[in-house]
Amino acid sequence: MTVSRTICLGFLAVITLGSLLLMMPFSVTSGTWGDPITALFTTTSAVCVTGLAVVDTGTYFSTLGQGILLLLIQVGGLGYMTATTFLLLLLGRRFGLRDRLALQQSLDMPGMKGVVQLVRSIIATTLIFELTGIFIMLPAFSADYGLDRGLWLAIFHSISAFNNAGFSLFPDNLVGYVSSPLVNIAVTGLVIWGGIGYQVIMELFLWLRDRLLRRPECVVFSLNFKIVTSTTLVLLIGGTVLVFCVEFDNPATLGALDWNGKLWAAWFHSVITRTAGFNSISVGQMETASLFASIAFMFVGAGPGSTGGGIKTTTLRILYVCTKAVLQGKEYVHCYQRQIPLSLILKAVGVVVGSMATVVGSTILISLFDPDLQFIEILFEAVSAFGTVGLSMGITADTSVLTKLVLIMTMYVGRVGVLLLMSALLGDPKPSVVRYPEEELLVG
């Protein structure tokens, strides 16, 4: 079995097991067997760290069911191969070449060197950030629900936020905490760090360590670090300004808030469109301009090697510098005084084309199965599912069974990746030994 098939089948195995567990009477508040489609949809959304939901998570599922859901989110955020590797490390198993190759492909690393050590670092990083989020949100939740309930709410939302899942135990998600500094800082901080990528976090940690220890040779930031951080910063600031300006007078979103609330809500929504499904304002009542901008941000998604989805910030930046090179008449693509390899350019094009085909296909199918829905609602839902974001205009629960199945498949494709899925279906690509003559053609 190829490495890509191992990863894809691993996610399917976790989804199948999770669906069976969430169907059990002990997972449902009513104590009866749960609906199979609801269990399948919720499990897929959790494992694919999306956040789309067809039921109210806080009331439909029991405490045990919520715990199972949280475990699925954690496994989905870490990735099937990372979670499996961690369990095998606990059991003391040694890793062979095939295991390291699977990890390398799962984590989107350029080589196999240090992949097992990276897994240990990922687990430690995850625990540090999630524990930090729990302590920050605990005062806000315990003040409203008491210490015991507040602690569970802090644990659930911290894990959900860092893994960019977006599941909430509140019926209105986080609308009730739209102006809460603690909740806003914790959730947006966890979403950003979880979506920026583990390799970026580790580079920053090593750089800070060298600075604090005043070592003569500090870590030199990689091209991946520079592109991910700069692109993320531009998208976050741009999204905040756009939402703030467009929604400023909208009485259903920012219009009813004071200046402090407007700024928090605009910042929160800008961060959340980067593949986390929380919301502190009513998404379904946002202006059309804001919705289309949100769709664009959701399609881009987070950084590579992170808990988020989308085509990734690096893909967007590669296409941008390619376009810039064409307009300037250059034959090579450069970024931060480094040349981008042709193989990465081709990969970026493949990711975008495959992603657009997935979204278009999902949109067409949903339009056929639920013709009464508006186009903006369908497109928003399809991109949210593909980008593993989880934001919705409020139509998810009311869609038909066939539409729910389409969204399940879209979430799965968005989580494992278009190229990895095609590799699993068609087999790993083999380098061609034949070179054909070039010929010019008209483009554009």
Short mmCIF file of C-alpha atoms in Angstrom, two decimals:
data_model
loop_
_atom_site.label_atom_id
_atom_site.label_comp_id
_atom_site.label_asym_id
_atom_site.label_seq_id
_atom_site.Cartn_x
_atom_site.Cartn_y
_atom_site.Cartn_z
CA MET A 1 0.00 0.00 0.00
CA THR A 2 1.32 3.44 -0.92
CA VAL A 3 1.99 6.10 1.71
CA SER A 4 -0.79 8.37 0.40
CA ARG A 5 -3.32 5.54 0.62
CA THR A 6 -2.22 4.78 4.18
CA ILE A 7 -2.91 8.38 5.21
CA CYS A 8 -6.26 8.62 3.40
CA LEU A 9 -7.49 5.26 4.71
CA GLY A 10 -6.29 6.18 8.19
CA PHE A 11 -8.55 9.24 8.24
CA LEU A 12 -11.46 7.12 6.96
CA ALA A 13 -10.85 4.57 9.73
CA VAL A 14 -10.93 7.29 12.40
CA ILE A 15 -14.12 8.76 10.90
CA THR A 16 -15.79 5.34 10.85
CA LEU A 17 -14.87 4.58 14.46
CA GLY A 18 -15.88 8.05 15.62
CA SER A 19 -19.25 7.80 13.86
CA LEU A 20 -20.02 4.53 15.64
CA LEU A 21 -19.09 6.01 19.01
CA LEU A 22 -21.19 9.16 18.52
CA MET A 23 -24.19 7.01 17.54
CA MET A 24 -24.11 5.14 20.84
CA PRO A 25 -26.78 5.95 23.44
CA PHE A 26 -24.12 7.07 25.95
CA SER A 27 -23.01 9.80 23.52
CA VAL A 28 -26.46 11.33 23.09
CA THR A 29 -28.27 13.36 25.75
CA SER A 30 -31.57 11.55 25.11
CA GLY A 31 -29.97 8.18 25.91
CA THR A 32 -31.18 6.65 22.64
CA TRP A 33 -29.32 5.65 19.50
CA GLY A 34 -28.23 8.71 17.54
CA ASP A 35 -29.01 9.50 13.91
CA PRO A 36 -26.36 7.89 11.61
CA ILE A 37 -26.10 10.91 9.28
CA THR A 38 -25.75 13.27 12.24
CA ALA A 39 -23.02 11.09 13.74
CA LEU A 40 -21.20 10.74 10.41
CA PHE A 41 -21.41 14.46 9.63
CA THR A 42 -20.29 15.51 13.11
CA THR A 43 -17.40 13.02 13.18
CA THR A 44 -16.18 14.06 9.73
CA SER A 45 -16.40 17.70 10.73
CA ALA A 46 -14.39 16.97 13.90
CA VAL A 47 -11.72 14.76 12.32
CA CYS A 48 -11.36 17.21 9.43
CA VAL A 49 -11.27 20.04 12.04
CA THR A 50 -14.02 21.93 10.24
CA GLY A 51 -16.73 22.87 12.73
CA LEU A 52 -19.83 22.62 10.55
CA ALA A 53 -22.64 21.15 12.64
CA VAL A 54 -26.16 19.89 11.98
CA VAL A 55 -27.17 19.85 15.68
CA ASP A 56 -26.49 21.96 18.75
CA THR A 57 -23.33 20.29 20.08
CA GLY A 58 -23.87 21.46 23.65
CA THR A 59 -27.37 20.00 24.03
CA TYR A 60 -27.48 17.06 21.57
CA PHE A 61 -24.39 15.27 22.85
CA SER A 62 -23.86 14.14 26.44
CA THR A 63 -20.74 15.06 28.38
CA LEU A 64 -19.18 11.76 27.31
CA GLY A 65 -20.21 12.41 23.72
CA GLN A 66 -18.60 15.86 23.90
CA GLY A 67 -15.45 14.23 25.27
CA ILE A 68 -15.35 11.80 22.35
CA LEU A 69 -15.90 14.71 19.97
CA LEU A 70 -13.00 16.56 21.60
CA LEU A 71 -10.74 13.52 21.17
CA LEU A 72 -11.67 13.32 17.48
CA ILE A 73 -10.85 17.02 17.08
CA GLN A 74 -7.45 16.48 18.70
CA VAL A 75 -6.64 13.50 16.49
CA GLY A 76 -7.83 15.39 13.42
CA GLY A 77 -5.81 18.47 14.29
CA LEU A 78 -2.61 16.54 14.91
CA GLY A 79 -3.20 14.44 11.82
CA TYR A 80 -3.68 10.69 11.59
CA MET A 81 0.02 9.90 11.16
CA THR A 82 1.15 12.26 13.95
CA ALA A 83 -1.39 10.86 16.41
CA THR A 84 -0.49 7.29 15.46
CA THR A 85 3.22 8.01 15.80
CA PHE A 86 2.68 9.48 19.27
CA LEU A 87 0.83 6.35 20.39
CA LEU A 88 3.55 4.11 18.98
CA LEU A 89 6.20 6.19 20.73
CA LEU A 90 4.40 5.60 24.01
CA LEU A 91 4.44 1.87 23.27
CA GLY A 92 8.16 2.01 22.57
CA ARG A 93 8.00 0.88 18.95
CA ARG A 94 10.89 1.71 16.62
CA PHE A 95 10.26 3.42 13.30
CA GLY A 96 11.30 2.08 9.95
CA LEU A 97 11.82 3.85 6.65
CA ARG A 98 8.17 3.42 5.60
CA ASP A 99 6.90 4.99 8.84
CA ARG A 100 9.23 7.96 8.45
CA LEU A 101 8.22 8.42 4.81
CA ALA A 102 4.53 8.45 5.77
CA LEU A 103 5.21 11.02 8.49
CA GLN A 104 7.23 13.17 6.12
CA GLN A 105 4.41 13.22 3.56
CA SER A 106 1.74 13.78 6.21
CA LEU A 107 3.62 16.76 7.72
CA ASP A 108 4.53 18.14 4.27
CA MET A 109 8.24 18.19 5.15
CA PRO A 110 10.94 18.46 2.47
CA GLY A 111 12.90 15.49 3.92
CA MET A 112 12.72 12.67 6.44
CA LYS A 113 15.44 13.97 8.74
CA GLY A 114 14.17 14.55 12.29
CA VAL A 115 10.51 13.67 11.61
CA VAL A 116 10.12 11.62 14.81
CA GLN A 117 11.71 14.38 16.90
CA LEU A 118 9.34 16.85 15.20
CA VAL A 119 6.37 14.74 16.34
CA ARG A 120 7.54 15.02 19.95
CA SER A 121 7.87 18.78 19.51
CA ILE A 122 4.39 18.99 17.96
CA ILE A 123 2.80 17.18 20.91
CA ALA A 124 4.62 19.39 23.42
CA THR A 125 3.71 22.56 21.50
CA THR A 126 0.06 21.52 21.32
CA LEU A 127 -0.15 20.90 25.07
CA ILE A 128 1.52 24.22 25.92
CA PHE A 129 -0.80 26.29 23.75
CA GLU A 130 -3.97 24.45 24.77
CA LEU A 131 -3.17 24.71 28.49
CA THR A 132 -2.44 28.42 28.05
CA GLY A 133 -5.79 28.90 26.33
CA ILE A 134 -7.58 27.08 29.15
CA PHE A 135 -6.09 29.36 31.83
CA ILE A 136 -6.91 32.52 29.84
CA MET A 137 -10.56 31.60 29.16
CA LEU A 138 -11.28 30.03 32.56
CA PRO A 139 -12.02 33.34 34.39
CA ALA A 140 -14.51 34.43 31.70
CA PHE A 141 -16.43 31.14 31.61
CA SER A 142 -16.30 30.39 35.36
CA ALA A 143 -17.73 33.84 36.12
CA ASP A 144 -20.87 32.92 34.15
CA TYR A 145 -21.16 29.16 34.74
CA GLY A 146 -19.21 28.36 37.91
CA LEU A 147 -15.82 26.70 38.25
CA ASP A 148 -16.71 23.14 37.21
CA ARG A 149 -18.74 24.03 34.14
CA GLY A 150 -16.42 26.92 33.31
CA LEU A 151 -13.40 24.60 33.37
CA TRP A 152 -15.02 22.18 30.93
CA LEU A 153 -16.03 25.03 28.63
CA ALA A 154 -12.46 26.40 28.72
CA ILE A 155 -10.98 22.97 27.95
CA PHE A 156 -13.39 22.31 25.08
CA HIS A 157 -13.01 25.71 23.42
CA SER A 158 -9.24 25.81 23.88
CA ILE A 159 -8.71 22.46 22.13
CA SER A 160 -11.29 23.34 19.49
CA ALA A 161 -9.61 26.71 18.83
CA PHE A 162 -5.99 25.54 18.60
CA ASN A 163 -6.99 22.74 16.23
CA ASN A 164 -8.95 25.27 14.13
CA ALA A 165 -12.10 23.17 14.56
CA GLY A 166 -14.61 25.84 15.57
CA PHE A 167 -16.95 23.59 17.56
CA SER A 168 -18.67 25.40 20.42
CA LEU A 169 -20.91 24.25 23.28
CA PHE A 170 -23.01 27.43 23.13
CA PRO A 171 -26.15 27.55 20.93
CA ASP A 172 -25.07 30.92 19.47
CA ASN A 173 -21.37 29.91 19.31
CA LEU A 174 -19.37 32.82 20.85
CA VAL A 175 -21.80 35.65 20.07
CA GLY A 176 -22.32 36.15 23.81
CA TYR A 177 -18.61 36.91 24.24
CA VAL A 178 -18.25 39.29 21.29
CA SER A 179 -16.74 42.01 23.52
CA SER A 180 -14.90 39.78 25.99
CA PRO A 181 -11.15 40.54 25.85
CA LEU A 182 -10.17 37.21 27.47
CA VAL A 183 -12.19 35.04 25.08
CA ASN A 184 -11.22 37.10 22.03
CA ILE A 185 -7.51 37.06 22.86
CA ALA A 186 -7.48 33.35 23.71
CA VAL A 187 -9.51 32.09 20.76
CA THR A 188 -7.90 34.27 18.08
CA GLY A 189 -4.42 33.62 19.49
CA LEU A 190 -4.95 29.85 19.49
CA VAL A 191 -6.41 29.92 15.97
CA ILE A 192 -3.47 31.94 14.62
CA TRP A 193 -0.79 29.80 16.25
CA GLY A 194 -2.57 26.58 15.33
CA GLY A 195 -3.00 27.72 11.74
CA ILE A 196 0.47 29.14 11.15
CA GLY A 197 2.19 25.75 11.10
CA TYR A 198 4.35 23.80 13.54
CA GLN A 199 7.55 24.39 11.58
CA VAL A 200 7.06 28.15 11.82
CA ILE A 201 6.47 27.89 15.58
CA MET A 202 9.62 25.80 16.05
CA GLU A 203 11.74 28.22 14.00
CA LEU A 204 10.47 31.13 16.06
CA PHE A 205 11.16 29.23 19.30
CA LEU A 206 14.74 28.42 18.26
CA TRP A 207 15.33 32.03 17.19
CA LEU A 208 14.05 33.35 20.52
CA ARG A 209 16.15 30.80 22.41
CA ASP A 210 19.31 31.88 20.61
CA ARG A 211 18.50 35.54 21.22
CA LEU A 212 17.86 35.07 24.94
CA LEU A 213 21.01 33.00 25.36
CA ARG A 214 22.91 35.57 23.27
CA ARG A 215 24.45 32.96 21.03
CA PRO A 216 26.70 34.39 18.30
CA GLU A 217 24.99 32.34 15.58
CA CYS A 218 21.22 32.79 15.59
CA VAL A 219 18.76 30.73 13.59
CA VAL A 220 18.25 32.05 10.06
CA PHE A 221 14.58 32.11 9.15
CA SER A 222 13.65 29.88 6.23
CA LEU A 223 11.80 31.04 3.12
CA ASN A 224 8.75 29.12 4.38
CA PHE A 225 8.80 31.13 7.64
CA LYS A 226 9.07 34.49 5.86
CA ILE A 227 6.30 33.74 3.37
CA VAL A 228 3.85 32.26 5.90
CA THR A 229 4.25 34.99 8.51
CA SER A 230 4.19 37.94 6.11
CA THR A 231 1.24 36.62 4.10
CA THR A 232 -0.69 35.76 7.26
CA LEU A 233 -0.11 39.24 8.67
CA VAL A 234 -1.31 40.94 5.48
CA LEU A 235 -4.45 38.78 5.30
CA LEU A 236 -5.31 39.32 8.98
CA ILE A 237 -4.92 43.09 8.86
CA GLY A 238 -6.64 43.39 5.48
CA GLY A 239 -9.55 41.24 6.62
CA THR A 240 -10.00 43.23 9.83
CA VAL A 241 -10.07 46.57 8.03
CA LEU A 242 -12.47 45.27 5.37
CA VAL A 243 -14.97 43.78 7.84
CA PHE A 244 -14.78 46.85 10.07
CA CYS A 245 -15.50 49.24 7.19
CA VAL A 246 -18.18 47.20 5.41
CA GLU A 247 -20.08 46.08 8.53
CA PHE A 248 -19.66 49.29 10.55
CA ASP A 249 -23.30 50.44 10.18
CA ASN A 250 -24.92 47.02 9.76
CA PRO A 251 -27.33 46.78 12.75
CA ALA A 252 -27.32 42.96 12.57
CA THR A 253 -23.53 42.66 12.98
CA LEU A 254 -21.26 45.53 14.11
CA GLY A 255 -23.80 48.35 14.05
CA ALA A 256 -25.20 47.59 17.51
CA LEU A 257 -21.76 47.40 19.16
CA ASP A 258 -19.62 50.15 20.65
CA TRP A 259 -16.20 50.97 19.18
CA ASN A 260 -14.50 48.41 21.41
CA GLY A 261 -16.94 45.70 20.36
CA LYS A 262 -16.66 46.63 16.68
CA LEU A 263 -12.87 46.27 16.73
CA TRP A 264 -12.97 42.95 18.58
CA ALA A 265 -15.68 41.55 16.28
CA ALA A 266 -13.89 42.66 13.08
CA TRP A 267 -10.58 41.20 14.26
CA PHE A 268 -12.27 37.99 15.42
CA HIS A 269 -14.03 37.39 12.10
CA SER A 270 -10.87 38.13 10.12
CA VAL A 271 -8.93 35.54 12.14
CA ILE A 272 -11.70 32.96 12.09
CA THR A 273 -12.03 32.94 8.29
CA ARG A 274 -8.51 31.49 8.29
CA THR A 275 -10.08 27.99 8.78
CA ALA A 276 -11.73 28.09 12.21
CA GLY A 277 -15.52 27.95 12.52
CA PHE A 278 -16.26 30.15 15.51
CA ASN A 279 -18.37 33.27 15.12
CA SER A 280 -19.04 36.22 17.40
CA ILE A 281 -21.48 37.93 14.99
CA SER A 282 -24.31 36.59 12.83
CA VAL A 283 -22.61 35.44 9.62
CA GLY A 284 -25.90 34.98 7.78
CA GLN A 285 -26.73 38.68 8.21
CA MET A 286 -23.42 40.06 6.96
CA GLU A 287 -23.22 42.26 3.86
CA THR A 288 -22.65 40.52 0.53
CA ALA A 289 -19.24 42.17 0.14
CA SER A 290 -18.11 40.79 3.48
CA LEU A 291 -19.40 37.33 2.59
CA PHE A 292 -17.49 37.22 -0.71
CA ALA A 293 -14.34 38.46 1.03
CA SER A 294 -14.83 35.75 3.67
CA ILE A 295 -15.13 33.16 0.91
CA ALA A 296 -11.81 34.30 -0.54
CA PHE A 297 -10.09 34.15 2.86
CA MET A 298 -11.56 30.71 3.58
CA PHE A 299 -10.34 29.40 0.23
CA VAL A 300 -6.77 30.56 1.00
CA GLY A 301 -6.82 29.07 4.48
CA ALA A 302 -3.89 28.64 6.86
CA GLY A 303 -0.22 27.78 6.63
CA PRO A 304 1.22 24.44 5.49
CA GLY A 305 1.85 21.80 8.15
CA SER A 306 -0.79 23.36 10.42
CA THR A 307 -4.17 22.35 11.82
CA GLY A 308 -5.92 24.51 9.20
CA GLY A 309 -7.06 23.84 5.64
CA GLY A 310 -7.46 25.75 2.38
CA ILE A 311 -4.97 26.02 -0.46
CA LYS A 312 -2.46 27.45 2.08
CA THR A 313 -0.79 30.85 2.32
CA THR A 314 2.37 29.63 0.59
CA THR A 315 0.38 28.58 -2.47
CA LEU A 316 -1.21 32.03 -2.71
CA ARG A 317 2.17 33.73 -2.37
CA ILE A 318 3.78 31.51 -5.04
CA LEU A 319 1.01 32.36 -7.51
CA TYR A 320 1.38 36.06 -6.64
CA VAL A 321 5.15 36.13 -7.25
CA CYS A 322 4.64 34.10 -10.45
CA THR A 323 2.20 36.71 -11.73
CA LYS A 324 4.58 39.47 -10.69
CA ALA A 325 7.44 37.76 -12.56
CA VAL A 326 5.33 37.49 -15.74
CA LEU A 327 4.36 41.17 -15.58
CA GLN A 328 8.01 42.15 -15.11
CA GLY A 329 9.15 39.94 -18.00
CA LYS A 330 11.32 37.68 -15.82
CA GLU A 331 12.05 34.06 -16.68
CA TYR A 332 12.54 32.96 -13.07
CA VAL A 333 10.38 33.38 -9.98
CA HIS A 334 12.03 34.93 -6.92
CA CYS A 335 10.86 35.68 -3.40
CA TYR A 336 12.99 37.10 -0.58
CA GLN A 337 16.11 36.70 -2.75
CA ARG A 338 15.44 33.01 -3.28
CA GLN A 339 14.42 31.27 -6.51
CA ILE A 340 11.22 29.22 -6.37
CA PRO A 341 11.75 25.73 -7.90
CA LEU A 342 9.62 24.86 -10.93
CA SER A 343 8.33 21.76 -9.10
CA LEU A 344 6.78 23.93 -6.37
CA ILE A 345 5.19 26.23 -8.95
CA LEU A 346 3.61 23.25 -10.70
CA LYS A 347 2.44 21.90 -7.35
CA ALA A 348 0.86 25.24 -6.44
CA VAL A 349 -0.98 25.36 -9.78
CA GLY A 350 -2.17 21.79 -9.27
CA VAL A 351 -3.42 22.57 -5.76
CA VAL A 352 -5.39 25.61 -6.93
CA VAL A 353 -6.91 23.89 -9.98
CA GLY A 354 -7.85 20.80 -7.97
CA SER A 355 -9.28 22.92 -5.17
CA MET A 356 -11.36 25.04 -7.53
CA ALA A 357 -12.66 21.89 -9.24
CA THR A 358 -13.69 20.49 -5.84
CA VAL A 359 -15.51 23.67 -4.84
CA VAL A 360 -17.23 24.02 -8.22
CA GLY A 361 -18.30 20.38 -8.17
CA SER A 362 -19.66 20.67 -4.62
CA THR A 363 -21.50 23.88 -5.47
CA ILE A 364 -23.16 22.31 -8.50
CA LEU A 365 -24.25 19.21 -6.58
CA ILE A 366 -25.66 21.21 -3.67
CA SER A 367 -27.53 23.44 -6.14
CA LEU A 368 -29.15 20.31 -7.62
CA PHE A 369 -30.02 18.74 -4.27
CA ASP A 370 -31.26 21.95 -2.58
CA PRO A 371 -32.42 24.27 -5.38
CA ASP A 372 -34.23 26.62 -2.97
CA LEU A 373 -30.96 27.85 -1.45
CA GLN A 374 -29.39 31.10 -2.64
CA PHE A 375 -26.15 30.92 -4.61
CA ILE A 376 -24.14 32.87 -2.02
CA GLU A 377 -25.31 30.44 0.68
CA ILE A 378 -24.32 27.40 -1.38
CA LEU A 379 -20.91 28.78 -2.37
CA PHE A 380 -20.19 29.91 1.19
CA GLU A 381 -21.05 26.46 2.55
CA ALA A 382 -19.00 24.63 -0.10
CA VAL A 383 -15.88 26.77 0.41
CA SER A 384 -16.27 26.56 4.19
CA ALA A 385 -16.39 22.76 3.99
CA PHE A 386 -13.44 22.51 1.59
CA GLY A 387 -11.31 24.97 3.56
CA THR A 388 -12.23 23.06 6.77
CA VAL A 389 -13.40 26.39 8.19
CA GLY A 390 -16.82 25.63 9.64
CA LEU A 391 -18.46 29.03 9.22
CA SER A 392 -22.02 28.86 7.94
CA MET A 393 -24.83 31.21 6.99
CA GLY A 394 -27.14 29.04 9.09
CA ILE A 395 -28.27 26.53 6.44
CA THR A 396 -26.28 23.41 7.39
CA ALA A 397 -28.88 21.78 9.63
CA ASP A 398 -31.73 22.39 7.15
CA THR A 399 -30.05 20.90 4.07
CA SER A 400 -31.06 17.56 2.55
CA VAL A 401 -29.31 14.28 3.30
CA LEU A 402 -27.65 14.30 -0.12
CA THR A 403 -26.27 17.78 0.48
CA LYS A 404 -24.90 16.67 3.85
CA LEU A 405 -23.15 13.76 2.12
CA VAL A 406 -21.64 16.18 -0.42
CA LEU A 407 -20.38 18.38 2.42
CA ILE A 408 -18.92 15.31 4.16
CA MET A 409 -16.96 14.39 1.05
CA THR A 410 -15.87 18.01 0.57
CA MET A 411 -14.60 18.24 4.14
CA TYR A 412 -12.67 15.00 3.69
CA VAL A 413 -11.04 16.15 0.44
CA GLY A 414 -10.16 19.49 2.04
CA ARG A 415 -8.51 17.80 5.02
CA VAL A 416 -6.39 15.16 3.29
CA GLY A 417 -5.56 17.45 0.37
CA VAL A 418 -6.41 17.27 -3.31
CA LEU A 419 -2.98 16.12 -4.49
CA LEU A 420 -2.62 13.51 -1.75
CA LEU A 421 -6.07 12.11 -2.51
CA MET A 422 -5.33 11.91 -6.24
CA SER A 423 -2.04 10.19 -5.44
CA ALA A 424 -3.91 7.67 -3.29
CA LEU A 425 -6.43 6.96 -6.07
CA LEU A 426 -4.04 6.94 -9.03
CA GLY A 427 -0.83 5.82 -7.34
CA ASP A 428 2.28 7.80 -6.44
CA PRO A 429 3.56 9.88 -9.39
CA LYS A 430 6.63 8.54 -11.19
CA PRO A 431 9.21 10.85 -12.76
CA SER A 432 9.16 10.83 -16.57
CA VAL A 433 12.35 9.91 -18.43
CA VAL A 434 11.03 11.19 -21.76
CA ARG A 435 11.46 14.86 -22.76
CA TYR A 436 9.47 16.25 -25.68
CA PRO A 437 10.29 19.27 -27.86
CA GLU A 438 8.85 22.63 -26.85
CA GLU A 439 6.29 24.54 -28.91
CA GLU A 440 4.76 27.96 -28.36
CA LEU A 441 1.00 28.54 -28.05
CA LEU A 442 -1.32 31.46 -27.34
CA VAL A 443 -2.16 32.08 -23.67
CA GLY A 444 -4.35 34.80 -22.16
#
